[in-house]
Structures are given as structure tokens and as C-alpha cells.
């Protein structure tokens, strides 16, 4: 299992090697990359902040849950912090398992869990301003689920 | 106490040392810090908390020497 929060560029190839297993018939790799627009507004770059020690703990817990739930052979979750330019990779999720269906399902599940509960934040920087994004917009919720709220 | 993202910018710091009294909870500590940094008040309704790197509720007891983090809604990925 490879888990890392780092301000250094992420390597999909490293993640692929980390999940390699003779028992795996499928390796699925997801890259989250910085997009040049959000909500119709041109994005110049992103800045990620994190609580690195807790983020790695949560990412490890997610990887362990996914391993049990989907029968994974290997799992890697890497998140980058600091300033990222358009097209750079902010998140790598790699899984290996027996067959392709579980590999896709596990990959999507892990990405959603990362967005839901790993303490990482992104700031969008535009030509004329900036804003910290709060909440995983792409999951269609502005707040974490009730079970995680005080 | 640890502050991140918008909270760190609003308070102008990422780290505060906060004395902890007997029987105090996450809420007690948070309220004391918000009183000192009123610019954090608007964030309170959506905040989550982590005590020693685990998500914690507002009524969790805080022991001296603990690390309490204010966690605004996360937006990683």
C-alpha cells in the first residue's frame, strides 16, 4: 500500500508499480488533474493546503476499507499540495485486483471518499481574485455527511 | 490548535497554543479561539474538528497536550 501527501510532482508510473501483483488481472489508475475552468470561470492555478499527517491517516483508512470491500491486491493513494498549474496532477489513485469491474468500482469509490473526508483544501486563483473552495462540490454536497458533523 | 486554508488566512497563523482547563470540550476551546479571532466566526457553522488526527465531535473532552484542528469543509481531489 502506497500512501503519500507531498508537495512534489506525482508519478502515475510509481503508483502503477506500487500496486503490481501476480494475482492482479487489472490495474486501474485515476489521475485528478487541474482544469482551466470551474463554474464557468477561468482558473489560473490552484493552491492546495492539507493537514498532512491526518490526511495520510485518512487515505490509509480509505485504502484499507477499499481493499476489504473490493478484494484489492494493491492500492496507492497520492495527493499533492502547494501550487499546481493547469494540467498538473493533484491526485493519483491506483488499484489492482483480479478483474476489471472491481478495479473501476474501487477506483471511483476511493476518489469519492478522498473528496469526502481527507483534510485537504483547494484554493482557486483567477486572473482577478481567489477563493478557498469549501466542500466537495462534485459530490453534490456543500457539507460532509451528518455522521461526520459535530 | 491547528488552522488550515481559509481559517489560517483569516487568523494570520496556522498554529496556536491554547491553555486547556479541566473538563473542557472542543466547543469550549473553539469558542475561546473565536473570541480572540472574531474573523473566524462566520466559518463556525460548517466546521468539523479533529482531535489528535481523528474526527471529533464538539462535545469531546480535550486533554492538555492534545492537538485540536479546525477542519473547514474539505475540497481535495
mmCIF file of C-alpha atoms in Angstrom:
data_model
loop_
_atom_site.group_PDB
_atom_site.id
_atom_site.type_symbol
_atom_site.label_atom_id
_atom_site.label_comp_id
_atom_site.label_asym_id
_atom_site.label_seq_id
_atom_site.Cartn_x
_atom_site.Cartn_y
_atom_site.Cartn_z
ATOM 1 C CA UNK A 1 0.000 0.000 0.000
ATOM 2 C CA UNK A 2 1.420 3.357 -1.028
ATOM 3 C CA UNK A 3 0.030 6.449 0.730
ATOM 4 C CA UNK A 4 1.555 9.912 0.442
ATOM 5 C CA UNK A 5 0.788 13.610 0.776
ATOM 6 C CA UNK A 6 3.579 15.611 -0.827
ATOM 7 C CA UNK A 7 4.395 18.927 -2.469
ATOM 8 C CA UNK A 8 6.466 17.111 -5.101
ATOM 9 C CA UNK A 9 5.022 16.126 -8.521
ATOM 10 C CA UNK A 10 3.084 12.829 -8.508
ATOM 11 C CA UNK A 11 4.059 9.859 -10.651
ATOM 12 C CA UNK A 12 1.377 7.587 -12.099
ATOM 13 C CA UNK A 13 4.103 5.125 -13.004
ATOM 14 C CA UNK A 14 5.285 4.894 -9.409
ATOM 15 C CA UNK A 15 1.704 4.198 -8.315
ATOM 16 C CA UNK A 16 1.305 1.517 -11.001
ATOM 17 C CA UNK A 17 4.468 -0.248 -9.849
ATOM 18 C CA UNK A 18 3.376 0.014 -6.223
ATOM 19 C CA UNK A 19 0.152 -1.936 -6.872
ATOM 20 C CA UNK A 20 1.714 -4.565 -9.159
ATOM 21 C CA UNK A 21 0.798 -8.113 -8.146
ATOM 22 C CA UNK A 22 0.960 -11.508 -9.853
ATOM 23 C CA UNK A 23 -2.633 -12.100 -8.655
ATOM 24 C CA UNK A 24 -3.948 -8.994 -10.444
ATOM 25 C CA UNK A 25 -5.652 -9.124 -13.830
ATOM 26 C CA UNK A 26 -6.479 -5.413 -13.771
ATOM 27 C CA UNK A 27 -4.668 -2.265 -12.749
ATOM 28 C CA UNK A 28 -6.769 0.889 -12.769
ATOM 29 C CA UNK A 29 -5.202 4.318 -12.421
ATOM 30 C CA UNK A 30 -7.108 7.559 -11.882
ATOM 31 C CA UNK A 31 -5.433 10.953 -12.203
ATOM 32 C CA UNK A 32 -7.124 14.051 -10.881
ATOM 33 C CA UNK A 33 -5.743 16.994 -12.880
ATOM 34 C CA UNK A 34 -6.100 20.757 -12.624
ATOM 35 C CA UNK A 35 -8.747 22.064 -15.032
ATOM 36 C CA UNK A 36 -8.646 25.536 -16.605
ATOM 37 C CA UNK A 37 -12.235 26.443 -15.709
ATOM 38 C CA UNK A 38 -14.607 25.913 -12.812
ATOM 39 C CA UNK A 39 -18.241 27.031 -12.634
ATOM 40 C CA UNK A 40 -17.717 28.985 -15.851
ATOM 41 C CA UNK A 41 -14.750 30.930 -14.578
ATOM 42 C CA UNK A 42 -11.205 30.786 -15.967
ATOM 43 C CA UNK A 43 -8.801 29.289 -13.424
ATOM 44 C CA UNK A 44 -5.185 30.469 -13.404
ATOM 45 C CA UNK A 45 -3.875 27.830 -10.987
ATOM 46 C CA UNK A 46 -4.776 26.048 -7.743
ATOM 47 C CA UNK A 47 -3.150 26.064 -4.327
ATOM 48 C CA UNK A 48 -3.719 23.008 -2.123
ATOM 49 C CA UNK A 49 -3.433 23.076 1.650
ATOM 50 C CA UNK A 50 -3.533 19.928 3.771
ATOM 51 C CA UNK A 51 -3.249 18.549 7.269
ATOM 52 C CA UNK A 52 -0.633 16.092 6.022
ATOM 53 C CA UNK A 53 -0.359 13.657 8.936
ATOM 54 C CA UNK A 54 -4.129 13.313 9.321
ATOM 55 C CA UNK A 55 -4.662 13.252 5.557
ATOM 56 C CA UNK A 56 -2.293 10.302 5.238
ATOM 57 C CA UNK A 57 -4.089 8.556 8.089
ATOM 58 C CA UNK A 58 -7.479 9.028 6.391
ATOM 59 C CA UNK A 59 -6.091 7.983 3.000
ATOM 60 C CA UNK A 60 -4.673 4.815 4.567
ATOM 61 C CA UNK A 61 -8.019 4.061 6.251
ATOM 62 C CA UNK A 62 -9.806 4.541 2.902
ATOM 63 C CA UNK A 63 -7.301 2.266 1.136
ATOM 64 C CA UNK A 64 -7.736 -0.407 3.809
ATOM 65 C CA UNK A 65 -11.537 -0.190 3.581
ATOM 66 C CA UNK A 66 -11.366 -0.421 -0.206
ATOM 67 C CA UNK A 67 -9.027 -3.406 -0.026
ATOM 68 C CA UNK A 68 -11.510 -5.280 2.154
ATOM 69 C CA UNK A 69 -14.613 -4.144 0.266
ATOM 70 C CA UNK A 70 -13.393 -4.795 -3.292
ATOM 71 C CA UNK A 71 -10.796 -7.514 -2.715
ATOM 72 C CA UNK A 72 -7.867 -5.427 -3.905
ATOM 73 C CA UNK A 73 -4.379 -6.823 -4.359
ATOM 74 C CA UNK A 74 -2.756 -3.413 -4.191
ATOM 75 C CA UNK A 75 -3.765 0.198 -3.575
ATOM 76 C CA UNK A 76 -1.965 3.536 -3.883
ATOM 77 C CA UNK A 77 -3.359 6.976 -2.979
ATOM 78 C CA UNK A 78 -1.191 10.052 -3.541
ATOM 79 C CA UNK A 79 -2.237 13.670 -3.043
ATOM 80 C CA UNK A 80 -0.205 16.720 -3.938
ATOM 81 C CA UNK A 81 -0.132 20.034 -2.051
ATOM 82 C CA UNK A 82 1.100 23.536 -2.817
ATOM 83 C CA UNK A 83 0.746 25.427 -6.098
ATOM 84 C CA UNK A 84 -0.418 23.380 -9.108
ATOM 85 C CA UNK A 85 -0.622 24.671 -12.661
ATOM 86 C CA UNK A 86 -3.286 23.734 -15.231
ATOM 87 C CA UNK A 87 -2.827 20.107 -16.318
ATOM 88 C CA UNK A 88 -0.768 19.067 -13.300
ATOM 89 C CA UNK A 89 -1.817 16.013 -11.313
ATOM 90 C CA UNK A 90 -3.282 16.652 -7.861
ATOM 91 C CA UNK A 91 -4.459 13.116 -7.058
ATOM 92 C CA UNK A 92 -3.376 9.618 -8.087
ATOM 93 C CA UNK A 93 -5.452 6.573 -7.148
ATOM 94 C CA UNK A 94 -4.179 3.209 -8.368
ATOM 95 C CA UNK A 95 -5.714 -0.158 -7.590
ATOM 96 C CA UNK A 96 -5.021 -3.713 -8.687
ATOM 97 C CA UNK A 97 -7.352 -6.670 -8.406
ATOM 98 C CA UNK A 98 -8.492 -9.804 -10.149
ATOM 99 C CA UNK A 99 -10.858 -8.324 -12.714
ATOM 100 C CA UNK A 100 -11.686 -5.004 -14.397
ATOM 101 C CA UNK A 101 -15.142 -4.359 -12.929
ATOM 102 C CA UNK A 102 -13.932 -4.241 -9.325
ATOM 103 C CA UNK A 103 -10.966 -2.114 -10.374
ATOM 104 C CA UNK A 104 -13.242 0.603 -11.791
ATOM 105 C CA UNK A 105 -15.674 0.414 -8.881
ATOM 106 C CA UNK A 106 -12.887 0.556 -6.303
ATOM 107 C CA UNK A 107 -11.176 3.472 -8.053
ATOM 108 C CA UNK A 108 -14.343 5.567 -8.121
ATOM 109 C CA UNK A 109 -15.206 4.694 -4.533
ATOM 110 C CA UNK A 110 -11.753 5.710 -3.310
ATOM 111 C CA UNK A 111 -11.790 9.039 -5.176
ATOM 112 C CA UNK A 112 -15.218 9.878 -3.739
ATOM 113 C CA UNK A 113 -14.078 9.006 -0.201
ATOM 114 C CA UNK A 114 -10.940 11.134 -0.607
ATOM 115 C CA UNK A 115 -13.096 14.108 -1.638
ATOM 116 C CA UNK A 116 -15.491 13.474 1.237
ATOM 117 C CA UNK A 117 -13.200 13.050 4.217
ATOM 118 C CA UNK A 118 -9.493 13.667 3.636
ATOM 119 C CA UNK A 119 -8.424 17.012 5.165
ATOM 120 C CA UNK A 120 -7.182 18.731 2.003
ATOM 121 C CA UNK A 121 -8.399 22.080 0.659
ATOM 122 C CA UNK A 122 -8.054 23.801 -2.685
ATOM 123 C CA UNK A 123 -7.896 27.491 -3.421
ATOM 124 C CA UNK A 124 -8.891 28.620 -6.888
ATOM 125 C CA UNK A 125 -6.848 31.507 -8.206
ATOM 126 C CA UNK A 126 -8.324 33.546 -11.074
ATOM 127 C CA UNK A 127 -6.960 36.488 -13.028
ATOM 128 C CA UNK A 128 -8.805 38.872 -10.704
ATOM 129 C CA UNK A 129 -9.102 37.113 -7.379
ATOM 130 C CA UNK A 130 -9.043 33.893 -5.433
ATOM 131 C CA UNK A 131 -11.238 31.779 -3.170
ATOM 132 C CA UNK A 132 -10.853 28.765 -0.912
ATOM 133 C CA UNK A 133 -13.276 26.103 -2.071
ATOM 134 C CA UNK A 134 -15.191 24.602 0.827
ATOM 135 C CA UNK A 135 -16.867 21.252 0.409
ATOM 136 C CA UNK A 136 -16.686 18.598 -2.317
ATOM 137 C CA UNK A 137 -18.831 20.325 -4.958
ATOM 138 C CA UNK A 138 -18.545 17.472 -7.388
ATOM 139 C CA UNK A 139 -20.277 15.151 -4.932
ATOM 140 C CA UNK A 140 -23.257 17.476 -4.906
ATOM 141 C CA UNK A 141 -22.943 18.486 -1.277
ATOM 142 C CA UNK A 142 -21.592 21.506 0.483
ATOM 143 C CA UNK A 143 -21.058 19.758 3.783
ATOM 144 C CA UNK A 144 -19.804 16.432 4.969
ATOM 145 C CA UNK A 145 -22.428 13.797 5.783
ATOM 146 C CA UNK A 146 -24.309 14.104 9.053
ATOM 147 C CA UNK A 147 -22.296 11.246 10.558
ATOM 148 C CA UNK A 148 -19.147 13.354 10.369
ATOM 149 C CA UNK A 149 -20.634 16.624 11.560
ATOM 150 C CA UNK A 150 -20.472 17.685 15.187
ATOM 151 C CA UNK B 1 -4.610 24.276 17.779
ATOM 152 C CA UNK B 2 -4.126 23.935 14.031
ATOM 153 C CA UNK B 3 -5.760 26.134 11.392
ATOM 154 C CA UNK B 4 -5.858 25.471 7.657
ATOM 155 C CA UNK B 5 -6.888 27.026 4.369
ATOM 156 C CA UNK B 6 -9.297 29.967 4.736
ATOM 157 C CA UNK B 7 -9.105 29.816 8.538
ATOM 158 C CA UNK B 8 -5.318 30.134 8.555
ATOM 159 C CA UNK B 9 -5.541 33.109 6.203
ATOM 160 C CA UNK B 10 -8.242 34.812 8.254
ATOM 161 C CA UNK B 11 -6.384 34.325 11.537
ATOM 162 C CA UNK B 12 -2.949 35.025 10.052
ATOM 163 C CA UNK B 13 -1.499 31.902 11.665
ATOM 164 C CA UNK B 14 -1.567 28.112 11.244
ATOM 165 C CA UNK B 15 -0.793 27.239 14.841
ATOM 166 C CA UNK B 16 -1.914 28.477 18.252
ATOM 167 C CA UNK B 17 -1.034 27.398 21.746
ATOM 168 C CA UNK B 18 -4.228 27.380 23.816
ATOM 169 C CA UNK B 19 -4.383 26.594 27.537
ATOM 170 C CA UNK B 20 -6.877 23.842 28.400
ATOM 171 C CA UNK B 21 -8.864 23.839 31.616
ATOM 172 C CA UNK B 22 -10.179 20.829 33.494
ATOM 173 C CA UNK B 23 -13.163 19.203 31.742
ATOM 174 C CA UNK B 24 -13.105 21.496 28.706
ATOM 175 C CA UNK B 25 -14.531 20.340 25.400
ATOM 176 C CA UNK B 26 -13.747 21.025 21.758
ATOM 177 C CA UNK B 27 -16.542 23.609 21.807
ATOM 178 C CA UNK B 28 -15.038 25.440 24.809
ATOM 179 C CA UNK B 29 -11.630 25.717 23.165
ATOM 180 C CA UNK B 30 -13.131 26.743 19.819
ATOM 181 C CA UNK B 31 -15.237 29.459 21.440
ATOM 182 C CA UNK B 32 -12.184 30.878 23.201
ATOM 183 C CA UNK B 33 -10.221 30.981 19.941
ATOM 184 C CA UNK B 34 -13.132 32.541 18.030
ATOM 185 C CA UNK B 35 -13.427 35.206 20.743
ATOM 186 C CA UNK B 36 -9.765 36.033 20.137
ATOM 187 C CA UNK B 37 -10.128 35.865 16.320
ATOM 188 C CA UNK B 38 -13.689 37.075 15.593
ATOM 189 C CA UNK B 39 -12.952 36.852 11.869
ATOM 190 C CA UNK B 40 -13.271 33.050 12.264
ATOM 191 C CA UNK B 41 -16.886 33.260 13.486
ATOM 192 C CA UNK B 42 -18.563 33.014 10.044
ATOM 193 C CA UNK B 43 -16.835 29.650 9.467
ATOM 194 C CA UNK B 44 -18.102 28.024 12.667
ATOM 195 C CA UNK B 45 -21.454 26.629 11.377
ATOM 196 C CA UNK B 46 -19.716 24.380 8.816
ATOM 197 C CA UNK B 47 -16.636 23.456 10.839
ATOM 198 C CA UNK B 48 -15.585 19.948 11.704
ATOM 199 C CA UNK B 49 -12.946 19.116 14.287
ATOM 200 C CA UNK B 50 -10.052 16.715 14.644
ATOM 201 C CA UNK B 51 -8.589 15.757 17.979
ATOM 202 C CA UNK B 52 -5.168 14.106 17.699
ATOM 203 C CA UNK B 53 -5.768 13.457 13.980
ATOM 204 C CA UNK B 54 -9.198 11.808 14.394
ATOM 205 C CA UNK B 55 -12.523 13.479 13.582
ATOM 206 C CA UNK B 56 -14.146 14.509 16.862
ATOM 207 C CA UNK B 57 -17.454 15.984 17.990
ATOM 208 C CA UNK B 58 -17.930 19.378 19.600
ATOM 209 C CA UNK B 59 -18.638 17.803 22.968
ATOM 210 C CA UNK B 60 -15.469 15.661 23.021
ATOM 211 C CA UNK B 61 -13.270 16.264 26.051
ATOM 212 C CA UNK B 62 -9.874 17.806 25.354
ATOM 213 C CA UNK B 63 -6.918 16.694 27.450
ATOM 214 C CA UNK B 64 -3.966 19.010 27.998
ATOM 215 C CA UNK B 65 -1.315 18.466 25.333
ATOM 216 C CA UNK B 66 -3.848 17.405 22.683
ATOM 217 C CA UNK B 67 -3.753 18.638 19.113
ATOM 218 C CA UNK B 68 -7.081 20.136 18.105
ATOM 219 C CA UNK B 69 -7.588 21.074 14.450
ATOM 220 C CA UNK B 70 -10.375 23.177 12.976
ATOM 221 C CA UNK B 71 -11.435 21.469 9.744
ATOM 222 C CA UNK B 72 -13.403 23.534 7.226
ATOM 223 C CA UNK B 73 -15.380 21.501 4.639
ATOM 224 C CA UNK B 74 -12.744 19.581 2.693
ATOM 225 C CA UNK B 75 -12.192 20.095 -1.027
ATOM 226 C CA UNK B 76 -9.344 17.816 -2.040
ATOM 227 C CA UNK B 77 -9.041 15.618 -5.093
#
